[in-house]
Structures are given as structure tokens and as C-alpha cells.
PDB file of C-alpha atoms in Angstrom:
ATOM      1  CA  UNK A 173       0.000   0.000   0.000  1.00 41.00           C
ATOM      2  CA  UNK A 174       1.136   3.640  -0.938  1.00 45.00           C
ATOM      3  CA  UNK A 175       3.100   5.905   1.390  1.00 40.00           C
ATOM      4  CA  UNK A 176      -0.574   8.495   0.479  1.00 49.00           C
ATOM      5  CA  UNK A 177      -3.259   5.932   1.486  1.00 45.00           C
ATOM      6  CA  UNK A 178      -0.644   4.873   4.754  1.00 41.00           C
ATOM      7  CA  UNK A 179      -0.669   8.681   6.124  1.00 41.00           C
ATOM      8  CA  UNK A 180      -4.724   8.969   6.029  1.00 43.00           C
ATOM      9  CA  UNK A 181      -5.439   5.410   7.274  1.00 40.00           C
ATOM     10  CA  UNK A 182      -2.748   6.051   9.908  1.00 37.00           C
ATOM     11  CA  UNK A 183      -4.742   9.554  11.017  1.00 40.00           C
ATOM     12  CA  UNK A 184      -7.741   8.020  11.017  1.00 39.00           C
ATOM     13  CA  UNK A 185      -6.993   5.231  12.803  1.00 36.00           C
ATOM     14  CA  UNK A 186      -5.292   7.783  15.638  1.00 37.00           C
ATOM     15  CA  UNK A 187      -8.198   9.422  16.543  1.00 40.00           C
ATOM     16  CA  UNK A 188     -10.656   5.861  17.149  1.00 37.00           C
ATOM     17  CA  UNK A 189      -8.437   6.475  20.714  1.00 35.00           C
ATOM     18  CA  UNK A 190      -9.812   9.458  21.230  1.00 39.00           C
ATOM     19  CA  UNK A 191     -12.274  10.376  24.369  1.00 39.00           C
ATOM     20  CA  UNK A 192     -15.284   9.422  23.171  1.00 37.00           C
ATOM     21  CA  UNK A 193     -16.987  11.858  24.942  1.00 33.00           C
ATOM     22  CA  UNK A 194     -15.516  14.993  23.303  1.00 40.00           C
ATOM     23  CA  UNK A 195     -16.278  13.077  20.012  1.00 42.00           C
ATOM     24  CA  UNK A 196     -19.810  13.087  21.040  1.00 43.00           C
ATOM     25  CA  UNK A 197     -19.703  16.954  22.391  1.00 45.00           C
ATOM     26  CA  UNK A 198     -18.666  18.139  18.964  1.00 47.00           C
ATOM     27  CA  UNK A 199     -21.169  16.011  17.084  1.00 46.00           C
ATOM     28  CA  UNK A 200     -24.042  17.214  18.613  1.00 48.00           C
ATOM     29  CA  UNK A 201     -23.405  20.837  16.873  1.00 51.00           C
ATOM     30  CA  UNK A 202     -25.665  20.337  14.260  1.00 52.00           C
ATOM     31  CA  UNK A 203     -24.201  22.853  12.367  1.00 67.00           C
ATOM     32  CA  UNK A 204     -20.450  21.193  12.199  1.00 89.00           C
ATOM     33  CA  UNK A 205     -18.949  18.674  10.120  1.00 96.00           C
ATOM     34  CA  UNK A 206     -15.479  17.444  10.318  1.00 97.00           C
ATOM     35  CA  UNK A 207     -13.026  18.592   7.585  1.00 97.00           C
ATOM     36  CA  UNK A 208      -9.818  16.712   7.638  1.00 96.00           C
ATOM     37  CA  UNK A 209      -6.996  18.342   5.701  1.00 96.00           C
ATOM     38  CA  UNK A 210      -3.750  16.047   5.006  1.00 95.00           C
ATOM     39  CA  UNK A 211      -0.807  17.670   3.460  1.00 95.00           C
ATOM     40  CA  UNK A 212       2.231  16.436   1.350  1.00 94.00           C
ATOM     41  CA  UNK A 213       4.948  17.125  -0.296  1.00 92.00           C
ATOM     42  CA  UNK A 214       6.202  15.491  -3.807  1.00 92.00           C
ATOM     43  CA  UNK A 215       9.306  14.400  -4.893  1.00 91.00           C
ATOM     44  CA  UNK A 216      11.753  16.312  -7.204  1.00 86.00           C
ATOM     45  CA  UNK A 217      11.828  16.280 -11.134  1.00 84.00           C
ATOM     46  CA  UNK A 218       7.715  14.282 -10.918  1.00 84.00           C
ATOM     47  CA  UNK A 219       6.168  14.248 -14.088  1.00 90.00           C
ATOM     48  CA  UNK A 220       2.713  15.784 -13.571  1.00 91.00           C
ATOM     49  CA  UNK A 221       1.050  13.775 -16.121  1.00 94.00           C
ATOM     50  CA  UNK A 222       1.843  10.695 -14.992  1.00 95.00           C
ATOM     51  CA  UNK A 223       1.119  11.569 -11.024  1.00 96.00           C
ATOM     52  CA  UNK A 224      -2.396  13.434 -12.317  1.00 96.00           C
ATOM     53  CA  UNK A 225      -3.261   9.515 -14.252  1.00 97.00           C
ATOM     54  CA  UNK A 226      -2.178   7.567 -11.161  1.00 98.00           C
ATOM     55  CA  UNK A 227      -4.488   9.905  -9.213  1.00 97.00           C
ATOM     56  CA  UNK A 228      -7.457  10.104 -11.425  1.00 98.00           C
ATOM     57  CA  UNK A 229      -7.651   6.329 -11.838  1.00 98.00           C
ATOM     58  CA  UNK A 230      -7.287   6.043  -7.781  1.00 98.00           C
ATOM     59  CA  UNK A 231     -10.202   8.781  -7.171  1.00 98.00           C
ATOM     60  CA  UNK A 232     -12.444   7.538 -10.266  1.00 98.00           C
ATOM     61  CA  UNK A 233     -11.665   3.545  -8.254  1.00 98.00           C
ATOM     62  CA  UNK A 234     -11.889   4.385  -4.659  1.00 98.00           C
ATOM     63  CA  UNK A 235     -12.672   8.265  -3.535  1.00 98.00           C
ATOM     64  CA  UNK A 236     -15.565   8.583  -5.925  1.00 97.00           C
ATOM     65  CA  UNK A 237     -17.035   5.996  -4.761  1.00 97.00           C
ATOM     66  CA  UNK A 238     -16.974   6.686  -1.031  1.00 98.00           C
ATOM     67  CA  UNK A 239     -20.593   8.734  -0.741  1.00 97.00           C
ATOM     68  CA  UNK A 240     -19.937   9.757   2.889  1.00 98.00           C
ATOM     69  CA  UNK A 241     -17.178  11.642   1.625  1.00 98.00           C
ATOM     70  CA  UNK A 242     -19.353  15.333   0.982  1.00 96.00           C
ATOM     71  CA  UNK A 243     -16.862  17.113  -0.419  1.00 96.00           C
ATOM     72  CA  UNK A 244     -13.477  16.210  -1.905  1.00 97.00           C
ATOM     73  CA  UNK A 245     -10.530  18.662  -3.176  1.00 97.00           C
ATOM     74  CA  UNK A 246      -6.702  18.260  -3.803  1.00 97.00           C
ATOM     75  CA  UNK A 247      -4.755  21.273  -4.288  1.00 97.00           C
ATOM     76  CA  UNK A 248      -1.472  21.847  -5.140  1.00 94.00           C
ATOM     77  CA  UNK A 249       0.632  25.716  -4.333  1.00 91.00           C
ATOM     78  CA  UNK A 250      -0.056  28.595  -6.620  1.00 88.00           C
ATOM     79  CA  UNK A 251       3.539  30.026  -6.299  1.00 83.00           C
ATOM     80  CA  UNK A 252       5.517  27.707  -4.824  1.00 68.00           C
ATOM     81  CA  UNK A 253       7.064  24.420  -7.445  1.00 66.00           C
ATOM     82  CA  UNK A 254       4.244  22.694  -8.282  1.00 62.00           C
ATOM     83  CA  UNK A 255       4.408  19.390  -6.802  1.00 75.00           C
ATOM     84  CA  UNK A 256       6.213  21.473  -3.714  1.00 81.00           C
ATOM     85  CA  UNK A 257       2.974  21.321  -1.151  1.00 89.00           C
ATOM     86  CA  UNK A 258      -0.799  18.935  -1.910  1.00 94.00           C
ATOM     87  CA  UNK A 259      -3.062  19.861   0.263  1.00 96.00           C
ATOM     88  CA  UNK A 260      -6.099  16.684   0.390  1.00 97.00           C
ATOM     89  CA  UNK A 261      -9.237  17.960   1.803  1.00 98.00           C
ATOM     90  CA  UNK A 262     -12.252  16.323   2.653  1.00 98.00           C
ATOM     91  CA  UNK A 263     -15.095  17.460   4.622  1.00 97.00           C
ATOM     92  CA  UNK A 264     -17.226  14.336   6.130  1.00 97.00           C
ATOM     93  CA  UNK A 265     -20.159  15.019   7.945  1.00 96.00           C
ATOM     94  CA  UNK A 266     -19.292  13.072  11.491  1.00 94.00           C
ATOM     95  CA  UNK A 267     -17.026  11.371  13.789  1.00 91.00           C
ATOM     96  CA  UNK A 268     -18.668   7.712  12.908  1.00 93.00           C
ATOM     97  CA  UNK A 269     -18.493   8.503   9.090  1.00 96.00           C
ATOM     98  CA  UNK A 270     -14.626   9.438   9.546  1.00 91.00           C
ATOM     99  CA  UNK A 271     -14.253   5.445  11.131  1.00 89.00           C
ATOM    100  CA  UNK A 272     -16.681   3.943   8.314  1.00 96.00           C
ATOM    101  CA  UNK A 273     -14.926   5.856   5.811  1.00 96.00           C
ATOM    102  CA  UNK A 274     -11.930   3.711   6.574  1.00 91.00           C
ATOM    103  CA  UNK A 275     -13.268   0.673   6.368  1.00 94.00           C
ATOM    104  CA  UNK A 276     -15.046   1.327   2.528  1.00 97.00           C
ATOM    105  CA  UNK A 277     -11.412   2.541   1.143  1.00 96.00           C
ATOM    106  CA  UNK A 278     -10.092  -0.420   1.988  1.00 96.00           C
ATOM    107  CA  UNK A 279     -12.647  -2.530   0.243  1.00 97.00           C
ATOM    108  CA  UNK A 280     -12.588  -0.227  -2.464  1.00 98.00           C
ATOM    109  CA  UNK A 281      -9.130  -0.834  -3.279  1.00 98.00           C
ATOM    110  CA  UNK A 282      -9.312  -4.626  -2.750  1.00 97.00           C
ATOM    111  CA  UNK A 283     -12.113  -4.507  -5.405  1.00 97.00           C
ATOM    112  CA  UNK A 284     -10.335  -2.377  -7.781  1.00 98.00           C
ATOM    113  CA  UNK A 285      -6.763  -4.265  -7.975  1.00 98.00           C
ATOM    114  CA  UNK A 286      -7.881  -7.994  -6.519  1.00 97.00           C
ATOM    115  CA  UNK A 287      -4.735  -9.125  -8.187  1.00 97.00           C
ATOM    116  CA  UNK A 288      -1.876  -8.561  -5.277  1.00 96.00           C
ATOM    117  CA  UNK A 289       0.761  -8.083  -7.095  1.00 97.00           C
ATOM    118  CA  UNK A 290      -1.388  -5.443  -9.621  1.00 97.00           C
ATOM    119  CA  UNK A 291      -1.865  -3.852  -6.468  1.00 97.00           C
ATOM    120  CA  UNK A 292       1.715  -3.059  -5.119  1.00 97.00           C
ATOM    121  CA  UNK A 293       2.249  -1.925  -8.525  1.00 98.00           C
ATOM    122  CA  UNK A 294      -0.057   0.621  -8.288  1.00 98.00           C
ATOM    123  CA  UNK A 295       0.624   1.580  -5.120  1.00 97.00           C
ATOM    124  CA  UNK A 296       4.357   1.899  -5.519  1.00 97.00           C
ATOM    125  CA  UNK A 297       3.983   3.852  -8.719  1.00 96.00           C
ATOM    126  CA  UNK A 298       1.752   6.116  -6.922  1.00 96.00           C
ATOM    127  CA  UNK A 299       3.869   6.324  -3.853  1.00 94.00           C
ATOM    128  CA  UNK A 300       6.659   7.032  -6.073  1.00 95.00           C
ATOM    129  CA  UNK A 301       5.552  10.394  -6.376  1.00 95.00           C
ATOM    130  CA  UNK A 302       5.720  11.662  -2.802  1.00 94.00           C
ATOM    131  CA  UNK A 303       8.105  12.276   0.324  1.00 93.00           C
ATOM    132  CA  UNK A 304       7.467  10.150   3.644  1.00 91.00           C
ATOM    133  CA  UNK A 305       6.877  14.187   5.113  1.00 89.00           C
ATOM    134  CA  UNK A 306       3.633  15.125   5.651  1.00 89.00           C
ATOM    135  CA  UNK A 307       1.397  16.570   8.257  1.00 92.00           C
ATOM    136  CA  UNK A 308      -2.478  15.907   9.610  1.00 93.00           C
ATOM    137  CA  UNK A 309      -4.899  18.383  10.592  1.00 95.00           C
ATOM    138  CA  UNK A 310      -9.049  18.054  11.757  1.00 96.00           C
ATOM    139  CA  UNK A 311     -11.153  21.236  11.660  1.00 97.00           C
ATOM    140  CA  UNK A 312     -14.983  21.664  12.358  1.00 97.00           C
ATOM    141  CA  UNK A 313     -16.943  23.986   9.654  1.00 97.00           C
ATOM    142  CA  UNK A 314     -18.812  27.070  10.475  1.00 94.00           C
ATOM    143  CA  UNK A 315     -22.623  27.728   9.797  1.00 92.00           C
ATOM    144  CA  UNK A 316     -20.722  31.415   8.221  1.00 96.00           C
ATOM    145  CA  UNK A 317     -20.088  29.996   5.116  1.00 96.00           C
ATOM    146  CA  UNK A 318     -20.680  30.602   1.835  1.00 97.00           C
ATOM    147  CA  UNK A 319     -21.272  27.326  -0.610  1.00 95.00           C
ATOM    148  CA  UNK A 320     -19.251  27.401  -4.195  1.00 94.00           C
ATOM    149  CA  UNK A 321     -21.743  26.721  -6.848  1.00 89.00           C
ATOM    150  CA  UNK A 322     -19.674  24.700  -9.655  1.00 84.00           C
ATOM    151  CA  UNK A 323     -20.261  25.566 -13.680  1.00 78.00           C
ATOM    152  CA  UNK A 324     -21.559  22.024 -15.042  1.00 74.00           C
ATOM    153  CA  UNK A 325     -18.601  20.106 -17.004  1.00 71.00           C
ATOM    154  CA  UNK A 326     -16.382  23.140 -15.716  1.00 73.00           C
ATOM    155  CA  UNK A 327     -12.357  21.781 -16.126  1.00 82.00           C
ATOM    156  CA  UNK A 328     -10.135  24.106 -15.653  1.00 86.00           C
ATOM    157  CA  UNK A 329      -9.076  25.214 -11.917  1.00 94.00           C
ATOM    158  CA  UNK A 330     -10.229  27.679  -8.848  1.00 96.00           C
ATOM    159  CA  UNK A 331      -8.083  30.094  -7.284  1.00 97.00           C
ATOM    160  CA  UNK A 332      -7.848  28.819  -3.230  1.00 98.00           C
ATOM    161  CA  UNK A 333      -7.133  31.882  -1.041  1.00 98.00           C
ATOM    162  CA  UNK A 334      -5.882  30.305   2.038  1.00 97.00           C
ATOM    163  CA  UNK A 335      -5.850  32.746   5.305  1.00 97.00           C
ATOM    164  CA  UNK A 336      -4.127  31.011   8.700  1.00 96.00           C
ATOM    165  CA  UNK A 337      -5.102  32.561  11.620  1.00 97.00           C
ATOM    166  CA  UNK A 338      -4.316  32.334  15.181  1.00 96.00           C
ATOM    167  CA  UNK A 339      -6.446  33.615  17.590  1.00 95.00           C
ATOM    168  CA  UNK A 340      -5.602  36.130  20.075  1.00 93.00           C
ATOM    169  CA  UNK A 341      -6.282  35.646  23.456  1.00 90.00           C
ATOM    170  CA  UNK A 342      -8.047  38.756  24.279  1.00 89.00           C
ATOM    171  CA  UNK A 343     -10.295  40.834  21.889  1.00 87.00           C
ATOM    172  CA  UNK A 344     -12.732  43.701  21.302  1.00 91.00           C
ATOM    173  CA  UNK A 345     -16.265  42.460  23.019  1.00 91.00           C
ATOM    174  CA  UNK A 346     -17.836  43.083  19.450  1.00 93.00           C
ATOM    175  CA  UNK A 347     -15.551  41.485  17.627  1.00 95.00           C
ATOM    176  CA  UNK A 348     -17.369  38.315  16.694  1.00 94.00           C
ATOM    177  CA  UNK A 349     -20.847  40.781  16.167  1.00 96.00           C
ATOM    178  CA  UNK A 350     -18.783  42.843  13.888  1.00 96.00           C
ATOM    179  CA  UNK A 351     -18.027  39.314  11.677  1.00 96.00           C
ATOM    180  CA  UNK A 352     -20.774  38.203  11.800  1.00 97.00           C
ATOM    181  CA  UNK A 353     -22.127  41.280  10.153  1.00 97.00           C
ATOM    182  CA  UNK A 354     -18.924  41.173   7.996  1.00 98.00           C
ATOM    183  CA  UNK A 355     -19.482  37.988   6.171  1.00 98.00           C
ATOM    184  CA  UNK A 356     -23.376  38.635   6.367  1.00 98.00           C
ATOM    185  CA  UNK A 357     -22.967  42.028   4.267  1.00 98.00           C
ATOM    186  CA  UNK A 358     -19.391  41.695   2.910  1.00 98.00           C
ATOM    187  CA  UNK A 359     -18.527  38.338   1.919  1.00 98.00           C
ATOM    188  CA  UNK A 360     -22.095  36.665   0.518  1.00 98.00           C
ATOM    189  CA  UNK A 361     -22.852  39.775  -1.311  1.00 98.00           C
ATOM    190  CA  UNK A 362     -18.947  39.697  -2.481  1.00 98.00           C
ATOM    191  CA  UNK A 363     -19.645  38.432  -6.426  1.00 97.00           C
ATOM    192  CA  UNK A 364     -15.809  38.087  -6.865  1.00 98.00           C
ATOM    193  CA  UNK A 365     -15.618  35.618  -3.481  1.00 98.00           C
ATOM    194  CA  UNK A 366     -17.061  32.298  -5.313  1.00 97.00           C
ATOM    195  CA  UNK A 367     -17.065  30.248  -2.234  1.00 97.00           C
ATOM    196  CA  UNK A 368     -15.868  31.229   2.039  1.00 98.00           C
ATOM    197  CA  UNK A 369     -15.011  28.209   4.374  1.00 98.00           C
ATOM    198  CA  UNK A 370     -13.910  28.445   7.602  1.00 97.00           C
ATOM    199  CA  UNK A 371     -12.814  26.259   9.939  1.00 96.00           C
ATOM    200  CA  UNK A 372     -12.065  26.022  13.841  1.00 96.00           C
ATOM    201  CA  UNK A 373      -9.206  23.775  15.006  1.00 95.00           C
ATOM    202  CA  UNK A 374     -10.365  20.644  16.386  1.00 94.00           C
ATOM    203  CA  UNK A 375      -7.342  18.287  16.601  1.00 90.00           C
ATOM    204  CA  UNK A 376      -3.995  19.521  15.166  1.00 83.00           C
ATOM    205  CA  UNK A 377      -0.749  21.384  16.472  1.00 81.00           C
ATOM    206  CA  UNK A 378      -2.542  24.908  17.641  1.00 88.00           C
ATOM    207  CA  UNK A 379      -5.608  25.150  19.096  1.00 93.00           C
ATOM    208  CA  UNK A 380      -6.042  29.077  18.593  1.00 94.00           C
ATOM    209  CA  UNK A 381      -6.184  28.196  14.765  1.00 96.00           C
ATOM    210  CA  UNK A 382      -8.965  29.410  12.405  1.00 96.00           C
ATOM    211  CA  UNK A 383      -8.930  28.695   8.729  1.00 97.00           C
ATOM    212  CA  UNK A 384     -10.254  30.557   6.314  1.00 98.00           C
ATOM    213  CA  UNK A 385     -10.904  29.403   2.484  1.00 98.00           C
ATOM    214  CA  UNK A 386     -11.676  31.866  -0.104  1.00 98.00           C
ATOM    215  CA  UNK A 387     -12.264  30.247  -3.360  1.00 98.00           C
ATOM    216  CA  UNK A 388     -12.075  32.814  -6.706  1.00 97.00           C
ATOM    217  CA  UNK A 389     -13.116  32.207 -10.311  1.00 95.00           C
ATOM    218  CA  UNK A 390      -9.435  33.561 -11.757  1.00 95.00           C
ATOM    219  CA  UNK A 391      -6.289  34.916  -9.796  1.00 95.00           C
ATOM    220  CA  UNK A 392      -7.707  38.577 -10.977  1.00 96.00           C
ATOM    221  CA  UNK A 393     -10.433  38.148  -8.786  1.00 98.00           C
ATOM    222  CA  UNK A 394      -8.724  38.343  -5.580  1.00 97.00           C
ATOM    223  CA  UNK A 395      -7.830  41.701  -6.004  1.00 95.00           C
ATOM    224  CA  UNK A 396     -11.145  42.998  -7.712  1.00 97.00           C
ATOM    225  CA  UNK A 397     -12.437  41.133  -4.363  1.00 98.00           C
ATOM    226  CA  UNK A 398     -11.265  43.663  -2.575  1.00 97.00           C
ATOM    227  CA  UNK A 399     -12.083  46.875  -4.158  1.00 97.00           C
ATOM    228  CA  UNK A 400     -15.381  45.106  -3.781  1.00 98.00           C
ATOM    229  CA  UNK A 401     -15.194  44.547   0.044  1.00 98.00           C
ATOM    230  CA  UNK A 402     -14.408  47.640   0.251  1.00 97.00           C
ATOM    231  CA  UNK A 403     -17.432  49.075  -1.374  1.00 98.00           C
ATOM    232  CA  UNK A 404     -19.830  46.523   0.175  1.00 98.00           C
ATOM    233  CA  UNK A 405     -18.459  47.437   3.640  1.00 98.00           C
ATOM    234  CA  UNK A 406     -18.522  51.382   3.503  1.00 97.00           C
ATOM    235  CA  UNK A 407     -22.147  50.868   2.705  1.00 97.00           C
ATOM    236  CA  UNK A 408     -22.848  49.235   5.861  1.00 96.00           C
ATOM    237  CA  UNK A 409     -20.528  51.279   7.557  1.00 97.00           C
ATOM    238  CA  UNK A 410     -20.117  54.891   5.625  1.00 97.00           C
ATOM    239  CA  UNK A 411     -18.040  57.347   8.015  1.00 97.00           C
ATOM    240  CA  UNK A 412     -14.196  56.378   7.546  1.00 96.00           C
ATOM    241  CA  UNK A 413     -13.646  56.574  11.493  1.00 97.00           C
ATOM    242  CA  UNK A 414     -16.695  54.019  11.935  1.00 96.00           C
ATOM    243  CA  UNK A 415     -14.821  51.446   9.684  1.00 96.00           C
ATOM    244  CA  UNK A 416     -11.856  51.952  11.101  1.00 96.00           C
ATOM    245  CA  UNK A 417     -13.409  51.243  14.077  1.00 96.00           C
ATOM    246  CA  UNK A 418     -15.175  47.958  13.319  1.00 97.00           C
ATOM    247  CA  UNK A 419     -12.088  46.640  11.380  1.00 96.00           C
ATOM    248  CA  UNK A 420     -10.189  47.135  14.576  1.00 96.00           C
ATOM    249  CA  UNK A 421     -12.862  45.917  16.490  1.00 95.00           C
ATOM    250  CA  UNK A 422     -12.786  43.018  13.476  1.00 93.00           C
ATOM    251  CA  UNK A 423      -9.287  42.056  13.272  1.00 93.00           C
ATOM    252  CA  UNK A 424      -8.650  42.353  17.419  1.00 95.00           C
ATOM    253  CA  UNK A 425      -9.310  38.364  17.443  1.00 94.00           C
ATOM    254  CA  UNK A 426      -6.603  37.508  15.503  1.00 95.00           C
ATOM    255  CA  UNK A 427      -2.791  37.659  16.824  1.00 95.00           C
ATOM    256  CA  UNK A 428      -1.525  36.468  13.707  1.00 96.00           C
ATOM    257  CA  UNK A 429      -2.448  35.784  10.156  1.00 95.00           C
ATOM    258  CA  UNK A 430      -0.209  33.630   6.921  1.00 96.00           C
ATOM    259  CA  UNK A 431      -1.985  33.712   3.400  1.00 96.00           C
ATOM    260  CA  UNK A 432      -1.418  31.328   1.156  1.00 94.00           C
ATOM    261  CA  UNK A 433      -2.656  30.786  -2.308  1.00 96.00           C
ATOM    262  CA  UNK A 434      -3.588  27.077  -4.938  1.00 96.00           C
ATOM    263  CA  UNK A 435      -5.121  25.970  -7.158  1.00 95.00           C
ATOM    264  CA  UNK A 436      -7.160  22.495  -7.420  1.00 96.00           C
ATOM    265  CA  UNK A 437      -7.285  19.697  -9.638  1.00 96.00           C
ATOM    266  CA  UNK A 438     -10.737  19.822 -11.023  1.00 95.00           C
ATOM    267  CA  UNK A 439     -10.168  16.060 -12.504  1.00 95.00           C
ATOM    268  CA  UNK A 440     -10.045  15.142  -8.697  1.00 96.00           C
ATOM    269  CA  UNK A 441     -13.216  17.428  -7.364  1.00 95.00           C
ATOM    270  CA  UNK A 442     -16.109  15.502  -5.566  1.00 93.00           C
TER     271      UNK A 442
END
């Protein structure tokens, strides 16, 4: 089995230790799913072609297939060497789904190569592709976001604004009002902001950490975004010492912020 497939079965089977109880605390949000993001890094001198084949004939065999997977995207650094950073996200709607999942990959892939040694072939061609170095992350989603509606037969790729944030541990008592209102008259009424995602740590190596996803239509768009914000929000707030105001008030809950941009692989969209 791959080196890939070895670093999600390995998280998943990491957290079937964990307190059952806080599972079941975070479940009963009705409005949170799980989104487990698993990141890796490719080899040198990889021929994209043959990687994006391996993977399309793995997600068309196995990921495709797995319907308690909601939502499914790989994405690989805007800037950055192309095969330098793969970000695999999924977002799976609860804790029992995340153990079931496990179990239906691993017939999958038993059903797709049932010869053994058509198997490790695969496997080792597709592991071929990536360093041992990765890293495991599980987030919970937010009822503030805003759903990407996806052109039918649509093939060529997003633009994923990635924003890190860590949390401060004080902040402005009308902070979260003030984003609340934000993404209410800011972001969904934002035609250049495609899709918003944001998630709050749940497992992973800081718990102050809140991620948020913009997705844009072209690389263009992130900047015409914000001419856009900017309009959207001085109608909502129109005297320049008021906004400066509620973007302090806004930006008091975060200590420290890292943007990062990809792109996705539509080929390997659920």
C-alpha cells in the first residue's frame, strides 16, 4: 500500500483512541462537520502527467465511490514548485463517518486491484511520487459559510485563497458581532468571493487556529475582491472613522495571520 493511502489510514486510525466523549460533544453541533486536511509534499523532477493519471484512476476507483465523503478537493501551491505542497481535503459530515470511511477505502481498493501483485504496482507507482513528510490536521466547519456553486462540465481550476489565523487571546467584546455582520454584508454579497469556508481547530498542532478558504473564479479576482469589500463594507458602515473602528474591532481576534494561495485539480473534485 502507498506511502498516500498509509498517512490517512494512519490519522484516522489515531483518533478511534480518542475520548469518546468529546467526540460526542462536537457532534451534537448540528451545524459542524469534520473537515480533515492532510498535506504532502512530492518528490523532485515528478512528471505531472503521470502523477495526475495515477491519481485520477485512484479517485475515479476508490474516492468517488466513497458517498460519505461530501466534499473532496486536492490542491497543489499557486507560487511555490508545483508538486512542492498537496493539500487533500475532505469534509465528512461526522465522527462515525470518519471510522466507516476507513473501512469502505479499503474494500474499495481490494475490489479495484484484486490481483496482489497489480496492487503493489499501483501503489508503488503512486507512492513514487511523494516524500514520507507530511502533516495531519481536523477542523470543524462554520454555519458562516458561503457554498461554491460549480459551472456544469467546468475543467479548468479555482483560485484557493488560504488565510491562517491564530487567535488572540483577548479581543474587542464586538468582535465576533462585527463578523458576523462582515461575512453577512461583505462576503455573501462579495460576487468576486465564489465560495468562504472556515474552519475552527479541532485536533492539530494549535488550538487558537482558524482557517479561512476563499475560493475565486481567476487569480484577478482576488484583487477585484477587494475593491469590492471595500465598497460593500462602507455601505454598511459609511463614516471612515466608523470602519476603522469595526475593522479594529474586526481584526482584534486575531494575533496572527499567513496567506497562502492554490489551485485544485478539477479532474479530482467531488
Amino acid at each position: 500500500m502507498n506511502s498516500k493511502l498509509l498517512f490517512v489510514l494512519a490519522f484516522f486510525i489515531t483518533f478511534s483512541s480518542i475520548d469518546h466523549a468529546l467526540a460526542q460533544e462536537d457532534e451534537n453541533e448540528p451545524s459542524s462537520s469534520y473537515v480533515t486536511v492532510t498535506t504532502l509534499h512530492g518528490v523532485d523532477g515528478f512528471d505531472f502527467d503521470a502523477w495526475k493519471e495515477v491519481e485520477e484512476e485512484y479517485f475515479e476507483k476508490v474516492t468517488s465511490k466513497i458517498d460519505l465523503i461530501r466534499s473532496h478537493e486536492v490542491l497543489m501551491s499557486f507560487f511555490a514548485p508545483q508538486f512542492g505542497e498537496i493539500k487533500v481535503i475532505n469534509v465528512i459530515d461526522s465522527w462515525e463517518d470518519i471510522m466507516t470511511i476507513n473501512e469502505m477505502r479499503e474494500a474499495l481498493v481490494q475490489e479495484a486491484w484484486p490481483d496482489e501483485e497489480e496492487r503493489k504496482a499501483f501503489f508503488e507507482k503512486q507512492n513514487s511520487f511523494y516524500q514520507s513528510k507530511h502533516s495531519d490536521e481536523i477542523f470543524l466547519t462554520s454555519e458562516f459559510s458561503k457554498d461554491l456553486i460549480r459551472e456544469a462540465g467546468q475543467n479548468r481550476p479555482y483560485v484557493f485563497m488560504i488565510r491562517n489565523n491564530i487567535l488572540s487571546d483577548t479581543e474587542d467584546e464586538d468582535s465576533y458581532e462585527n463578523y458576523k455582520k462582515y461575512f453577512e454584508e461583505v462576503v455573501l454579497k462579495n460576487n468576486k468571493v465564489q465560495g468562504y469556508y472556515p474552519f475552527s481547530h479541532f485536533w492539530g498542532d494549535d488550538s487558537r487556529e482558524f482557517v479561512e478558504i476563499f475560493v475565486f473564479d481567476t487569480f484577478s479576482d482576488v484583487e477585484d475582491s477587494q475593491y469590492e469589500s471595500n465598497a460593500l463594507l462602507s455601505k454598511i458602515v459609511p463614516e471612515e472613522e466608523d470602519r476603522r473602528n469595526f475593522l479594529s474591532s474586526l481584526f482584534s481576534a486575531i494575533e496572527s495571520q499567513e496567506t497562502l494561495f492554490y489551485r485544485n485539480i478539477p479532474s479530482l473534485s467531488k
